[in-house]
Short mmCIF file of C-alpha atoms in Angstrom, two decimals:
data_model
loop_
_atom_site.label_atom_id
_atom_site.label_comp_id
_atom_site.label_asym_id
_atom_site.label_seq_id
_atom_site.Cartn_x
_atom_site.Cartn_y
_atom_site.Cartn_z
CA MET M 114 83.22 82.26 65.40
CA THR M 115 80.15 83.18 67.39
CA GLY M 116 79.54 84.11 71.01
CA GLY M 117 82.57 86.40 71.32
CA ALA M 118 85.11 83.61 70.87
CA HIS M 119 88.30 84.03 68.89
CA SER M 120 90.34 81.32 67.23
CA TYR M 121 94.10 81.47 67.77
CA THR M 122 97.06 79.26 67.06
CA CYS M 123 99.51 77.96 69.62
CA ALA M 124 102.64 79.32 67.96
CA PRO M 125 105.18 76.70 69.06
CA LYS M 126 103.06 73.74 68.01
CA GLY M 127 100.60 75.30 65.57
CA LEU M 128 97.69 73.96 67.62
CA PRO M 129 94.40 75.83 67.26
CA TYR M 130 92.46 76.84 70.36
CA THR M 131 89.42 78.93 71.08
CA ARG M 132 88.94 81.27 73.99
CA PRO M 133 86.27 83.80 74.86
CA ALA M 134 87.18 87.42 74.27
CA MET M 135 87.99 88.96 77.63
CA GLY M 136 88.72 92.71 77.41
CA TYR M 137 91.18 92.62 80.32
CA SER M 138 94.56 94.26 80.18
CA ALA M 139 97.74 94.14 82.23
CA SER M 140 101.17 95.65 81.76
CA PHE M 141 104.54 95.94 83.46
CA ARG M 142 105.29 99.31 85.09
CA CYS M 143 108.19 100.59 87.15
CA VAL M 144 107.56 100.60 90.92
CA ALA M 145 109.56 103.86 91.20
CA GLY M 146 107.13 105.59 88.84
CA CYS M 147 109.33 105.98 85.78
CA PRO M 148 107.36 106.66 82.58
CA GLY M 149 106.41 103.80 80.30
CA ASN M 150 104.74 100.43 80.44
CA TRP M 151 105.42 97.16 78.68
CA PRO M 152 103.16 94.26 77.65
CA VAL M 153 103.27 91.26 79.99
CA THR M 154 104.27 89.19 76.97
CA THR M 155 107.56 91.12 76.79
CA VAL M 156 110.58 89.48 78.42
CA ILE M 157 111.75 92.32 80.64
CA TYR M 158 113.06 92.09 84.19
CA HIS M 159 114.08 95.62 85.19
CA CYS M 160 113.02 99.16 84.38
CA PRO M 161 115.08 100.36 81.39
CA THR M 162 115.25 103.88 82.90
CA CYS M 163 116.32 103.28 86.51
CA GLY M 164 117.04 99.53 86.67
CA GLY M 165 114.40 99.13 89.38
CA LEU M 166 111.73 96.52 89.84
CA LEU M 167 108.70 96.17 87.62
CA GLU M 168 105.22 95.27 88.79
CA VAL M 169 102.21 93.99 86.91
CA ARG M 170 99.38 96.53 86.81
CA HIS M 171 95.94 95.09 86.11
CA ASP M 172 92.85 96.85 84.82
CA VAL M 173 91.06 96.41 88.16
CA ALA M 174 87.86 98.11 86.99
CA ALA M 175 87.49 95.53 84.20
CA LEU M 176 88.22 92.67 86.61
CA LYS M 177 85.52 93.91 89.00
CA GLU M 178 82.88 93.54 86.29
CA ARG M 179 82.84 89.81 87.05
CA SER M 180 81.50 88.82 90.48
CA ALA M 181 83.49 86.76 92.97
CA ALA M 182 81.17 83.81 92.33
CA GLU M 183 81.82 84.08 88.57
CA TRP M 184 85.60 84.11 89.14
CA ILE M 185 85.32 81.04 91.37
CA GLN M 186 83.26 79.25 88.73
CA LEU M 187 85.75 80.16 85.99
CA PHE M 188 88.73 78.81 87.96
CA GLU M 189 86.81 75.69 88.98
CA GLN M 190 86.13 75.00 85.29
CA ARG M 191 89.84 75.37 84.48
CA TYR M 192 91.15 73.39 87.45
CA ARG M 193 92.98 70.22 86.39
CA THR M 194 92.17 70.72 82.73
CA THR M 195 94.67 69.75 80.09
CA LYS M 196 93.22 71.95 77.36
CA TRP M 197 95.69 74.59 76.20
CA PRO M 198 96.28 77.33 77.33
CA TYR M 199 95.27 76.35 80.89
CA GLY M 200 96.83 72.90 81.26
#
């Protein structure tokens, strides 16, 4: 692929899709500050250490690299689309 796009497969249906590489990251972390973090793709509801709530922590610095206008344009392009993984 060219232009920073990666080809993936939709696991349940085996459908191929292409998306631009986005270097953003997010993870679950305990709101009480317990050590550890877990991928947002992990099915986890409570902190394994204290049983408390988890929150999603985003890489805000990476998200700020795109301007507000660029985020608006991106979501406008995805709005009402049926192309996987957005629809």
